[in-house]
Coordinates of C-alpha atoms in Angstrom, one line a residue:
Chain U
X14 CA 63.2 -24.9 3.0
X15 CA 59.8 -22.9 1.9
X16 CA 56.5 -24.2 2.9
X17 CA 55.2 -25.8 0.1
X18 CA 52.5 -28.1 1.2
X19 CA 49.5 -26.6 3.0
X20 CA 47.1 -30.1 4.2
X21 CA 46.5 -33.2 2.5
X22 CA 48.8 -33.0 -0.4
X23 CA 47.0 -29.8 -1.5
X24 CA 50.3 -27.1 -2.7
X25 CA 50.2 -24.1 -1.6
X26 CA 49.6 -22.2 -4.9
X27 CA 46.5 -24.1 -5.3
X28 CA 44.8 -22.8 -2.6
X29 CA 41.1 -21.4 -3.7
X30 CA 42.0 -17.7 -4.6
X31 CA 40.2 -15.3 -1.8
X32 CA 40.4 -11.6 -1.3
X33 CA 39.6 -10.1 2.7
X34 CA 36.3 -8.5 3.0
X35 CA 35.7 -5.3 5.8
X36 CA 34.9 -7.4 8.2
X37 CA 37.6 -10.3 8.9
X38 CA 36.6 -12.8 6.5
X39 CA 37.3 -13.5 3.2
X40 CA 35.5 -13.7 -0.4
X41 CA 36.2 -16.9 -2.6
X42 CA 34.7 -15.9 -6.4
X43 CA 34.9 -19.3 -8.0
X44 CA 35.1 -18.4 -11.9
X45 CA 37.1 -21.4 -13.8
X46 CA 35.4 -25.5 -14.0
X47 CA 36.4 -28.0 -11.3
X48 CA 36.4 -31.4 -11.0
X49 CA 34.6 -31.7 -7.5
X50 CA 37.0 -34.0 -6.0
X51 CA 39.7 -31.6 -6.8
X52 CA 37.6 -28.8 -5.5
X53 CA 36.6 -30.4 -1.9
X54 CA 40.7 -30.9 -1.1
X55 CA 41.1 -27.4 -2.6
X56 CA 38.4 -25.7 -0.3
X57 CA 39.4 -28.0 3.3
X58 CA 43.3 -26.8 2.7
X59 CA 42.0 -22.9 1.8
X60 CA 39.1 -23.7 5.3
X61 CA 42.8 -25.0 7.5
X62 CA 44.8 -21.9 6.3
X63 CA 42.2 -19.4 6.8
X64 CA 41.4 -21.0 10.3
X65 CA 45.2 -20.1 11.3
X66 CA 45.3 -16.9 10.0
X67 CA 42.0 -15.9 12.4
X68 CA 39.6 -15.4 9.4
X69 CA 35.9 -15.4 10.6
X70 CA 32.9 -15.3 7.9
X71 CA 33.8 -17.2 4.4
X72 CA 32.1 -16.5 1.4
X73 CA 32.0 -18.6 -1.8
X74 CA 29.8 -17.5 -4.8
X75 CA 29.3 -20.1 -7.2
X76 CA 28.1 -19.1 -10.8
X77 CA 25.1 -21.5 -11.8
X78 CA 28.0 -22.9 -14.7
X79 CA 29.4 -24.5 -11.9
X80 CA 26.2 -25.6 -9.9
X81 CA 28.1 -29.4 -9.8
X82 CA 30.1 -27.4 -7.0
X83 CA 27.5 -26.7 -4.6
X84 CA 26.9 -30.2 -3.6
X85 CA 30.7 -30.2 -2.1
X86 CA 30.6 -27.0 -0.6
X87 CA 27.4 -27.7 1.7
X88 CA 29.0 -31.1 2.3
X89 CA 32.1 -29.3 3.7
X90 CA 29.8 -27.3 5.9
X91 CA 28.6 -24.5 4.0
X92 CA 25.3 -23.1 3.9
X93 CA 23.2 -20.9 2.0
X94 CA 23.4 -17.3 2.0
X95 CA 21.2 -15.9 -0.9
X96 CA 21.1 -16.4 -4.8
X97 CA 20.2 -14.8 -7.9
X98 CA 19.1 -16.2 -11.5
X99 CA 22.6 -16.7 -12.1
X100 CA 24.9 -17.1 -8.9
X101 CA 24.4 -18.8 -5.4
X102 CA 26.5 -17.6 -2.4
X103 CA 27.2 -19.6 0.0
X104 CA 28.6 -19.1 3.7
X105 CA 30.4 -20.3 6.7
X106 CA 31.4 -19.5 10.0
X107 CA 35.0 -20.3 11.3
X108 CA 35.0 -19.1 15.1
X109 CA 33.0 -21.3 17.4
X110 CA 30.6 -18.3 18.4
X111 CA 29.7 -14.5 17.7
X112 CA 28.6 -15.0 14.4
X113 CA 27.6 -11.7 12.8
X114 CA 27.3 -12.3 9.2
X115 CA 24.7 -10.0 7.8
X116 CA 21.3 -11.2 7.0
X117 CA 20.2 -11.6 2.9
X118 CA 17.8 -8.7 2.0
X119 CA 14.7 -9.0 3.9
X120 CA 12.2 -6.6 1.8
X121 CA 10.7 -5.9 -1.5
X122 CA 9.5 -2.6 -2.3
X123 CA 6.7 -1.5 -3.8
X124 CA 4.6 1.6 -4.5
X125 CA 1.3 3.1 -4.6
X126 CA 0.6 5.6 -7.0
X127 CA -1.7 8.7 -5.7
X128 CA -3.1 10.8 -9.1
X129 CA -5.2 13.1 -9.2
X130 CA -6.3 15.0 -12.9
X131 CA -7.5 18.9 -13.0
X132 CA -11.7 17.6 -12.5
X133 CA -10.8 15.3 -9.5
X134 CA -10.4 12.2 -10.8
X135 CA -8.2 9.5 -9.6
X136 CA -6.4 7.1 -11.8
X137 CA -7.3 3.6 -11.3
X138 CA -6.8 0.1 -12.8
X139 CA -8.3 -3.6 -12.0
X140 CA -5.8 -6.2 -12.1
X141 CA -5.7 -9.9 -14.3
X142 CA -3.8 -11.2 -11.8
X143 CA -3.3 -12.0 -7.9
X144 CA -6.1 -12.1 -4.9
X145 CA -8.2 -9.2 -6.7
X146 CA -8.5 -10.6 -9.8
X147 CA -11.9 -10.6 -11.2
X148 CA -13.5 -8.9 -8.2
X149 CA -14.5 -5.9 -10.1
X150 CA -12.4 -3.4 -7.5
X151 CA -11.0 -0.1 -8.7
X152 CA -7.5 0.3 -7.2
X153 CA -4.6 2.9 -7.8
X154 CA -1.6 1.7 -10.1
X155 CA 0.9 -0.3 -7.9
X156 CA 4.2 -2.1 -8.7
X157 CA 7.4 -3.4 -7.8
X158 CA 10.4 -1.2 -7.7
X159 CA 13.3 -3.3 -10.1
X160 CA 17.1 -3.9 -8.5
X161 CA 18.7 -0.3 -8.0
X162 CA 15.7 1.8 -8.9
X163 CA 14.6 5.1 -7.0
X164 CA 11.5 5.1 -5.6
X165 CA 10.2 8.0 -7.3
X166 CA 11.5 7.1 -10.3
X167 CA 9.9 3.6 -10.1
X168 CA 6.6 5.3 -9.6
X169 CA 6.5 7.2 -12.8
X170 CA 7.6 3.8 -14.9
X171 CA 5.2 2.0 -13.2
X172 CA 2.8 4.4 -13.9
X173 CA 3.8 4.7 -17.8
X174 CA 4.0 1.2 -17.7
X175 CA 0.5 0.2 -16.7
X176 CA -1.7 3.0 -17.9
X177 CA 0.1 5.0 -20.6
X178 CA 0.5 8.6 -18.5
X179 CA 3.0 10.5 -18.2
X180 CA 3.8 11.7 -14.5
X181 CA 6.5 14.0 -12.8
X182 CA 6.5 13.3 -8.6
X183 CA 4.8 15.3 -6.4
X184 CA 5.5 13.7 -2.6
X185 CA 6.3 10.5 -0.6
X186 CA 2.5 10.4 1.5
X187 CA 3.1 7.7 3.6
X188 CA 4.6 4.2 3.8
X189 CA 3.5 0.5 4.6
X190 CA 5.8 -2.5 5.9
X191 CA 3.8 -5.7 5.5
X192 CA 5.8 -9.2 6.7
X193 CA 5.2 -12.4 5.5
X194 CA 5.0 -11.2 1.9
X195 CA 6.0 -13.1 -0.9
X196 CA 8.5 -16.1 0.1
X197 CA 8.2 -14.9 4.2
X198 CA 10.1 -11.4 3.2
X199 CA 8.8 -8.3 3.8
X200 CA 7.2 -5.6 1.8
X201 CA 7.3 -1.9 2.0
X202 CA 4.8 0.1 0.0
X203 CA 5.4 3.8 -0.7
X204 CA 2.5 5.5 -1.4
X205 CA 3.2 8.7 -3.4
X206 CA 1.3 11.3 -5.1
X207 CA 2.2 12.4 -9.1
X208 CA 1.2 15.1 -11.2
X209 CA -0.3 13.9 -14.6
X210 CA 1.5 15.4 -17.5
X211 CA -0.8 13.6 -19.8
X212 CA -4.1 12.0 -19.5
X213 CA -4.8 9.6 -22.4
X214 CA -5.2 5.7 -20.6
X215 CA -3.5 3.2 -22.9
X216 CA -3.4 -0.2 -20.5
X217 CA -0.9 -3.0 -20.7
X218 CA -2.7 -5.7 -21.3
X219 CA -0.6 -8.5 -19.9
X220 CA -1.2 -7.4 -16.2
X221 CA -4.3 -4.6 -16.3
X222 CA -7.8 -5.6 -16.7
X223 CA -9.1 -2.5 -17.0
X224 CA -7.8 1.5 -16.6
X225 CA -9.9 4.5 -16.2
X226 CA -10.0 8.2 -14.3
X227 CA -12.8 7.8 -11.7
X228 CA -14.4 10.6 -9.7
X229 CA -12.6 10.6 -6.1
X230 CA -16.2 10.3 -4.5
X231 CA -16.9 7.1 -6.7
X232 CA -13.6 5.7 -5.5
X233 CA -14.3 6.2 -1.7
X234 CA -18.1 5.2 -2.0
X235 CA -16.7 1.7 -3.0
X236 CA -17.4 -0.9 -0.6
X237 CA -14.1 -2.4 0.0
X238 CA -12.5 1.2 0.4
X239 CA -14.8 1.8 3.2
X240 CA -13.8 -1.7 4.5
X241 CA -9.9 -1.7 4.4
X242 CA -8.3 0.6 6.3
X243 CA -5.5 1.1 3.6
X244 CA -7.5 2.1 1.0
X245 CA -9.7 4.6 3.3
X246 CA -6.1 6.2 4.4
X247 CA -5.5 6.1 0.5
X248 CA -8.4 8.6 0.0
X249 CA -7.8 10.4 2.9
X250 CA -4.2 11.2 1.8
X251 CA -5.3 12.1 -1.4
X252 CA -8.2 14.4 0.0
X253 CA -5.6 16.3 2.6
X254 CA -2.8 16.5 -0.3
X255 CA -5.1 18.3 -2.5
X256 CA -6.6 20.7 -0.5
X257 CA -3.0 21.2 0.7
X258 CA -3.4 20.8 4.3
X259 CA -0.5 17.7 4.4
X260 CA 3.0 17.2 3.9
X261 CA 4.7 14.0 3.4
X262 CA 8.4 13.9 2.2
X263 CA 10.4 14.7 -0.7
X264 CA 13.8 13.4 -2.0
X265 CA 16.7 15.5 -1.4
X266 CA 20.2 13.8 -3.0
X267 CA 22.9 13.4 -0.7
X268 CA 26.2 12.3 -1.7
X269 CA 27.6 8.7 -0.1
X270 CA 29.8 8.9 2.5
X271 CA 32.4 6.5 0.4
X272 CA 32.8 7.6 -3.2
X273 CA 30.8 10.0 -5.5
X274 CA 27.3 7.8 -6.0
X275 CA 24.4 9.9 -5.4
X276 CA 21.4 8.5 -3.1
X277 CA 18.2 10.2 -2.0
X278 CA 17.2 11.5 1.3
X279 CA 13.1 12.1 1.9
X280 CA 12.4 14.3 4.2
X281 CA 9.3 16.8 5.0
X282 CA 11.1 19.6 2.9
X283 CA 8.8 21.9 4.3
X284 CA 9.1 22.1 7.8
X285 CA 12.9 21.6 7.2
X286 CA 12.8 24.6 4.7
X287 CA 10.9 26.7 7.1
X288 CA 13.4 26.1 10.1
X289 CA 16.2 26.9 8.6
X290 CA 14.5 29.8 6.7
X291 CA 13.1 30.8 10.2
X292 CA 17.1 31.0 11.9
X293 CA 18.4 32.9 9.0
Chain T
X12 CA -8.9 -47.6 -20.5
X13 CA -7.4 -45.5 -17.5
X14 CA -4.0 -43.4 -18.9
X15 CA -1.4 -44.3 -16.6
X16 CA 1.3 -44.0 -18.3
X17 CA 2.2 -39.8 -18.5
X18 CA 5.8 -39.4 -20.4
X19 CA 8.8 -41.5 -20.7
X20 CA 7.7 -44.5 -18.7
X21 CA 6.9 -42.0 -15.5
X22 CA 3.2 -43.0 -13.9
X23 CA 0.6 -41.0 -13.2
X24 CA 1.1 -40.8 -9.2
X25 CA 4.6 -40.4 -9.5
X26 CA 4.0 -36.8 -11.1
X27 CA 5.8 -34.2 -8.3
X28 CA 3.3 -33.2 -5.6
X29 CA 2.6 -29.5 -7.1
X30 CA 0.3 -27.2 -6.0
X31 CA -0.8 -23.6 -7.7
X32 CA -0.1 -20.3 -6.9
X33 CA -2.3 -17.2 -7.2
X34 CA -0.8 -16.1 -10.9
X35 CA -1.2 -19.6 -12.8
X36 CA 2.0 -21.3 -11.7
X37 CA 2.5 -24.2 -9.6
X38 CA 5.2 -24.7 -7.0
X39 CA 6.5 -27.9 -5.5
X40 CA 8.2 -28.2 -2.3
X41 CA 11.0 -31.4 -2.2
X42 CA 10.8 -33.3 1.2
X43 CA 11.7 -36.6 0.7
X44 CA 14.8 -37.7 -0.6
X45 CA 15.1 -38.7 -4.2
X46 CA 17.6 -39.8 -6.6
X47 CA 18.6 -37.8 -9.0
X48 CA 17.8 -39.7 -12.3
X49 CA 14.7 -40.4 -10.6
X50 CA 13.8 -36.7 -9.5
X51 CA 14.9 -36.1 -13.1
X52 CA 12.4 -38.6 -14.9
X53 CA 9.5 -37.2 -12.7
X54 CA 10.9 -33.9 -13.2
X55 CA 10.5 -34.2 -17.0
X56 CA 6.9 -35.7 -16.9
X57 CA 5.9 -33.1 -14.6
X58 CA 6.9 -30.3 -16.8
X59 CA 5.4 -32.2 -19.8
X60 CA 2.1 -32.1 -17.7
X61 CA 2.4 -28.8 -16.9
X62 CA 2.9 -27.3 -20.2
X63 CA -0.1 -29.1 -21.3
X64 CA -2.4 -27.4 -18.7
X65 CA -0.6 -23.9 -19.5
X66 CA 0.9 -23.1 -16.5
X67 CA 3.2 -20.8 -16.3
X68 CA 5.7 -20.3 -13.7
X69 CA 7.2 -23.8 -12.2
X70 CA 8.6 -23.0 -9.1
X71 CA 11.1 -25.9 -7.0
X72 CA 11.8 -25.5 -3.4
X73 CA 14.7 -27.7 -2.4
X74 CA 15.8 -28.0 1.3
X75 CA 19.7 -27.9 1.7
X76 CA 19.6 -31.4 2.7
X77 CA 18.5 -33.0 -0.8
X78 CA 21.1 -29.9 -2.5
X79 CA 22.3 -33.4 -4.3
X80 CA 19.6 -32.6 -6.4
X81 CA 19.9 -28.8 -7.4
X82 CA 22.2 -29.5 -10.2
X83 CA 19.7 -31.8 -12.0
X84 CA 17.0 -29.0 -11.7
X85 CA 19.2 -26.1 -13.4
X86 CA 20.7 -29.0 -16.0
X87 CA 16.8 -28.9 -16.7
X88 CA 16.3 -25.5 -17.4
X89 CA 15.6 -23.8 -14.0
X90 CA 17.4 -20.9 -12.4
X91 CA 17.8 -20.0 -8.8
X92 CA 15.5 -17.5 -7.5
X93 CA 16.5 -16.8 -4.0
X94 CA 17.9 -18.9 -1.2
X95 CA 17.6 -18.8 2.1
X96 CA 19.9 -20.2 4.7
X97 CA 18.3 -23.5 5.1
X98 CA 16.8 -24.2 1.3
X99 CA 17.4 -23.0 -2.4
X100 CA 14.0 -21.6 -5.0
X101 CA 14.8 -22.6 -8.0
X102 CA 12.1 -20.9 -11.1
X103 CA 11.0 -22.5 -14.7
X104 CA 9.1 -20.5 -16.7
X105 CA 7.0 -22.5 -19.2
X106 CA 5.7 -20.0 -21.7
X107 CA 7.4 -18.4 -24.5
X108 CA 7.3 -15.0 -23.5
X109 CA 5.7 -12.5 -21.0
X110 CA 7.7 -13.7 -18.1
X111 CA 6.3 -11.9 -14.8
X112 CA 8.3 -13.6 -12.4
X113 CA 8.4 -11.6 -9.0
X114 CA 11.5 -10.1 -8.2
X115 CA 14.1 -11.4 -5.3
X116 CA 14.1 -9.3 -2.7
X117 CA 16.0 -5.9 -3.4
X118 CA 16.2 -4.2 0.0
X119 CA 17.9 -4.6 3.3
X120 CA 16.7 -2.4 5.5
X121 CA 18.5 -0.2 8.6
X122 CA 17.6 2.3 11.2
X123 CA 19.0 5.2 12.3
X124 CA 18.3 5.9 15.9
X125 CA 18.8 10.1 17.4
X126 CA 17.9 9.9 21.1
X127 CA 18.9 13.1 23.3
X128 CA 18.7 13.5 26.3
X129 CA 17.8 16.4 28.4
X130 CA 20.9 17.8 28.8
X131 CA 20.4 18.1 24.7
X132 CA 23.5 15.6 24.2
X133 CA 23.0 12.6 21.5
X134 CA 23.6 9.4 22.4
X135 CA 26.8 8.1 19.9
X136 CA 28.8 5.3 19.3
X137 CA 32.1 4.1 17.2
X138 CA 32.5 0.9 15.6
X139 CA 34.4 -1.7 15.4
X140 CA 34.3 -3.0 12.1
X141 CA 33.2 -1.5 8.6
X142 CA 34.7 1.4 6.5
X143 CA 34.3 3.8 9.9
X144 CA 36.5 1.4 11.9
X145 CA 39.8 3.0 14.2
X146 CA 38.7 6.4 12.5
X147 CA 37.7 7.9 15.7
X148 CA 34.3 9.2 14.3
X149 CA 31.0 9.6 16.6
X150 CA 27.8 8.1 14.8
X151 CA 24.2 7.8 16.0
X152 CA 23.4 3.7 16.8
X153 CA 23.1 1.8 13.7
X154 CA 21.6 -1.3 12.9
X155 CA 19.9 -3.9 10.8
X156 CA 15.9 -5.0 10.9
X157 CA 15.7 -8.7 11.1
X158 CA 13.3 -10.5 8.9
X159 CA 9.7 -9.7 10.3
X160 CA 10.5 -7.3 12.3
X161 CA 9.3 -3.7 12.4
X162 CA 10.9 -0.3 11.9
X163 CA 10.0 1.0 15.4
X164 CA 11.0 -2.0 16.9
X165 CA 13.9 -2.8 15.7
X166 CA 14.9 0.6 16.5
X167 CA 14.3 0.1 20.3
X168 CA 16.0 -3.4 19.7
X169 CA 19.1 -2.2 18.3
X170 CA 19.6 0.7 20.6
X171 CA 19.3 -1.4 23.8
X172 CA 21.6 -4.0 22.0
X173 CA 24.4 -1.9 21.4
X174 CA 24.3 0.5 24.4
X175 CA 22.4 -0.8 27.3
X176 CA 19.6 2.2 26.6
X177 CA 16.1 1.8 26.7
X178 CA 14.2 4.2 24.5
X179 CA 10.5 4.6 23.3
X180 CA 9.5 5.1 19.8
X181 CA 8.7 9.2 19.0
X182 CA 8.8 9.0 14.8
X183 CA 10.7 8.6 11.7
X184 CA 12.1 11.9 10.4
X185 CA 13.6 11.2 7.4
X186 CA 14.9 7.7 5.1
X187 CA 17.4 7.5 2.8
X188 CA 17.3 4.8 0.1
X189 CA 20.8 3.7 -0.9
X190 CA 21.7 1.0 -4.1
X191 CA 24.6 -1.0 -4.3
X192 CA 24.7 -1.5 -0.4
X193 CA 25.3 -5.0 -0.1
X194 CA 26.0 -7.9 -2.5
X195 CA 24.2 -5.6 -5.2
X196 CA 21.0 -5.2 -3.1
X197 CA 19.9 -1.9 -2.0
X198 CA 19.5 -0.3 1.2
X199 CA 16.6 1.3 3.7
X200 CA 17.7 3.7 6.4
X201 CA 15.2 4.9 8.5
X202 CA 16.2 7.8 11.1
X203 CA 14.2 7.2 14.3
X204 CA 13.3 9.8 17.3
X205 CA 13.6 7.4 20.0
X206 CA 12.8 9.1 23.4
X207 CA 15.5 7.7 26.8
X208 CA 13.9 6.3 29.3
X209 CA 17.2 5.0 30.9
X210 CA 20.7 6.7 31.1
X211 CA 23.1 4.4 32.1
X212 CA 25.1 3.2 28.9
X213 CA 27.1 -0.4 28.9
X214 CA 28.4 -0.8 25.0
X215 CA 27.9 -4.0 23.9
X216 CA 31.6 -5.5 22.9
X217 CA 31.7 -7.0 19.5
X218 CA 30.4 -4.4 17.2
X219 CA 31.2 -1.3 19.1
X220 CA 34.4 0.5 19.9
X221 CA 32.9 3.0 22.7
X222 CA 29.4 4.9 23.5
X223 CA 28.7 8.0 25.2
X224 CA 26.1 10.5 25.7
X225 CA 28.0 13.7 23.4
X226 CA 26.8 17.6 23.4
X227 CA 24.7 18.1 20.4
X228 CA 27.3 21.0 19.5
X229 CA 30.5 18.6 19.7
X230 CA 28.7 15.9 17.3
X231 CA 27.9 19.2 15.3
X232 CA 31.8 20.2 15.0
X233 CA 33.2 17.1 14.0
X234 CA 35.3 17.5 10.8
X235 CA 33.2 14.5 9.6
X236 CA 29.5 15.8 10.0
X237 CA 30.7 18.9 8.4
X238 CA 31.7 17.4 5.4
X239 CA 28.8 14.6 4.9
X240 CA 25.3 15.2 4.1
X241 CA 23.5 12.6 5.7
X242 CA 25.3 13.4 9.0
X243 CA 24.8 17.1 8.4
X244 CA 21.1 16.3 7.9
X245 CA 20.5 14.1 11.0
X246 CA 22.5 17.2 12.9
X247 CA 19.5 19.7 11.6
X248 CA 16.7 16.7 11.5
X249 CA 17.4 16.8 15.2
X250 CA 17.7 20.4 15.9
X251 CA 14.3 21.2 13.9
X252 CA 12.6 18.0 16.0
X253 CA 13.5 19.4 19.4
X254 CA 12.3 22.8 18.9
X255 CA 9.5 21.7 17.6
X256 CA 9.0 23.0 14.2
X257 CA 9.0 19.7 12.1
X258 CA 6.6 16.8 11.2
X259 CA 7.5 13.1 10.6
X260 CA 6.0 10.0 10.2
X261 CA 4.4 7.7 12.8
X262 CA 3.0 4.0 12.7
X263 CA -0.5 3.6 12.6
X264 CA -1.8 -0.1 12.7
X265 CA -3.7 -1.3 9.6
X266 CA -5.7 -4.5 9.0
X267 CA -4.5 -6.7 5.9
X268 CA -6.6 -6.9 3.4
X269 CA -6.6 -10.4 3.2
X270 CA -6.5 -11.9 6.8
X271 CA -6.4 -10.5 10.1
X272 CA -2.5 -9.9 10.5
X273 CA -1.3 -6.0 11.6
X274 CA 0.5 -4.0 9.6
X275 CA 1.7 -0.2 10.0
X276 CA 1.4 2.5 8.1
X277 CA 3.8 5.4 8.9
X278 CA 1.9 8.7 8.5
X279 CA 2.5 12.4 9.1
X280 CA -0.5 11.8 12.1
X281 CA 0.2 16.0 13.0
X282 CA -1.2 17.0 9.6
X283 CA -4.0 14.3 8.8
X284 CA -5.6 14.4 12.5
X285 CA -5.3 18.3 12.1
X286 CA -7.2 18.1 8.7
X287 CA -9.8 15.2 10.2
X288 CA -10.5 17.8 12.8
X289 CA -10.9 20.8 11.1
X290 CA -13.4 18.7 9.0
X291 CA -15.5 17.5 12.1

């Protein structure tokens, strides 16, 4: 006689639907309303069967439609793993130890934007809002890079989005990680230089206070460039960029090991360029 | 005559405990457990309240003990913002339009570490789990940076973890920047220089397969670096490092602007300190 009945009643067929991830656990996508009830015998018969069958790390992502799940599922011993506006995921561990389930994402990224028009002038803004506001300090254009955006193509939106001008990138100067962030993440700031392609300022309003090309001298004489060391590195990028004495890196695109997607590698181009062109 | 009364019978002093943030909002942090028709009364009179004084964003931290009271928040109008494993940030945002509502985190970030030693062979590992698993290939050490942690250290960290090695930080040569890595976030990978300073290897048993110190030549011929770009990269990355000929970054310590906390800023020091000096 077939098996029909997994634990408490719960058939077989009704066990929550699951599909194996890389890593010897499973992935429960819950998609169609429950009544909770019916959901917590649902997901301790699914917890029983995948318990036999050796399954480490369970998943369950619950759509915010069915937040009157989420209750149960912590209640059965799941935790939280990360959300977004419109789902929540949610995790558990089966075995008793080892657990290796892979941390949320840990960092934001930003970007600093390095440039420089033909009479030495450096684009800067004042901001409406966050800890600057209202201090009266000239800083280059920054912003956050969106879900699934380059970094160099970030920078030029940013850019366009903030001031009006056009850009095309020049080079990746240097980078910053900052912890403790926004909501204790991390935050990694790429400071890159662009080339202006046009120069009229057109603020957005909603975020800039104020936009304007200032001579690079003005900008370093400022007392809080001179006081934060970020800001005096800033200036001293720019100053060993233009007089061409500095490389930073540039984006090269590699394909992915898995599948056809394109990603970028920076590297110093330069020295790269001159090895190879040095052993041909 | 004092108003004590706010909104739909909901007193003064039973308002939630709010306080602002630096771009107009307010958040609230849940401690104490509540019911739900109650949290939702207060919840109502708050946002009532806030809408008069023009906040903006409304931001709801609720521990993963009180989740009884997560679906009364989004039947109210919020969303999830991000969770972590022990609470859930759920956002409101009050005015019409104009929404600037920072973006979850977006990145998870990796290292890459190439150690040689000086025999000139890399140190290499296989894996037991993920898409390279039973496939026989030799990789450089791999790992994830926990939250707070930085690049350099994490590098030393992940090295020791996986193969017994201790290693000193030399510099970043190169970062690739990867979407779609995990759960729709992006991903970080930072290729390290780490210098030995111990030989002996002893694999650490649940994430890798086997570890050995490899002729740079062998990890060169294999099929698979061949055929992918990042590996072919990290093969000439390498080469061009050892003999000299190329620049990467390195971590310089920085002051916050606000507070005293360190942060680094990864630099190509070669080409600034040669500038600083030929301007001295």
């Amino acid at each position: 006689m077939e098996e029909v009945f997994v634990v408490n009643g719960v058939r077989k067929d009704e066990l929550l639907p699951a599909f194996n991830d890389d890593h010897g656990g499973v992935i429960v996508e819950l998609k169609e309303p429950m009544d909770p009830n019916n959901f917590r015998s649902r997901l301790r018969a699914s917890l029983f069967q995948w318990k036999l069958q050796g399954k480490k790390g369970v998943w369950i992502k619950i759509p915010i439609g069915l937040v009157n799940l989420v209750e149960t599922a912590v209640k059965e011993g799941f935790w939280y793993h990360h959300a977004e506006p419109d789902y929540l995921m949610l995790v558990n561990w089966i075995p008793v130890i080892d657990s290796t389930i892979p941390a949320n994402a840990t960092h934001r990224v930003s970007i600093g934007a390095i440039i420089v028009n033909d009479k030495r002038e450096l684009l800067v803004v004042q901001e409406k809002n966050g800890k600057l506001k209202g201090k009266g300090i000239w800083k280059i254009p920054t912003g956050v890079i969106e879900q699934g955006e380059d970094i160099f193509a970030g920078a030029i939106r940013e850019v366009k989005e903030e001031t009006g001008v056009d850009t095309e990138f020049v080079e990746l100067l240097a980078f910053r990680q900052m912890h403790k962030a926004l909501f204790g993440k991390s935050d990694l700031l790429f400071l890159c230089m662009l080339r202006p392609l046009s120069y009229k300022i057109q603020k957005q309003d909603l975020e800039i206070e104020a936009a304007q090309w200032m001579p690079l001298e003005e900008y370093a004489a400022q007392p809080f460039t001179q006081k934060h060391s970020l800001y005096k590195y800033i200036n001293d990028l720019c100053l060993a960029k233009l007089d061409g004495s500095y490389a930073g890196f540039t984006p090269r695109p590699i394909t992915s090991i898995f599948g056809d997607s394109i990603s970028y590698l920076y590297v110093n181009k330069q020295d790269l360029n001159r090895r190879i062109f040095s052993l041909n």
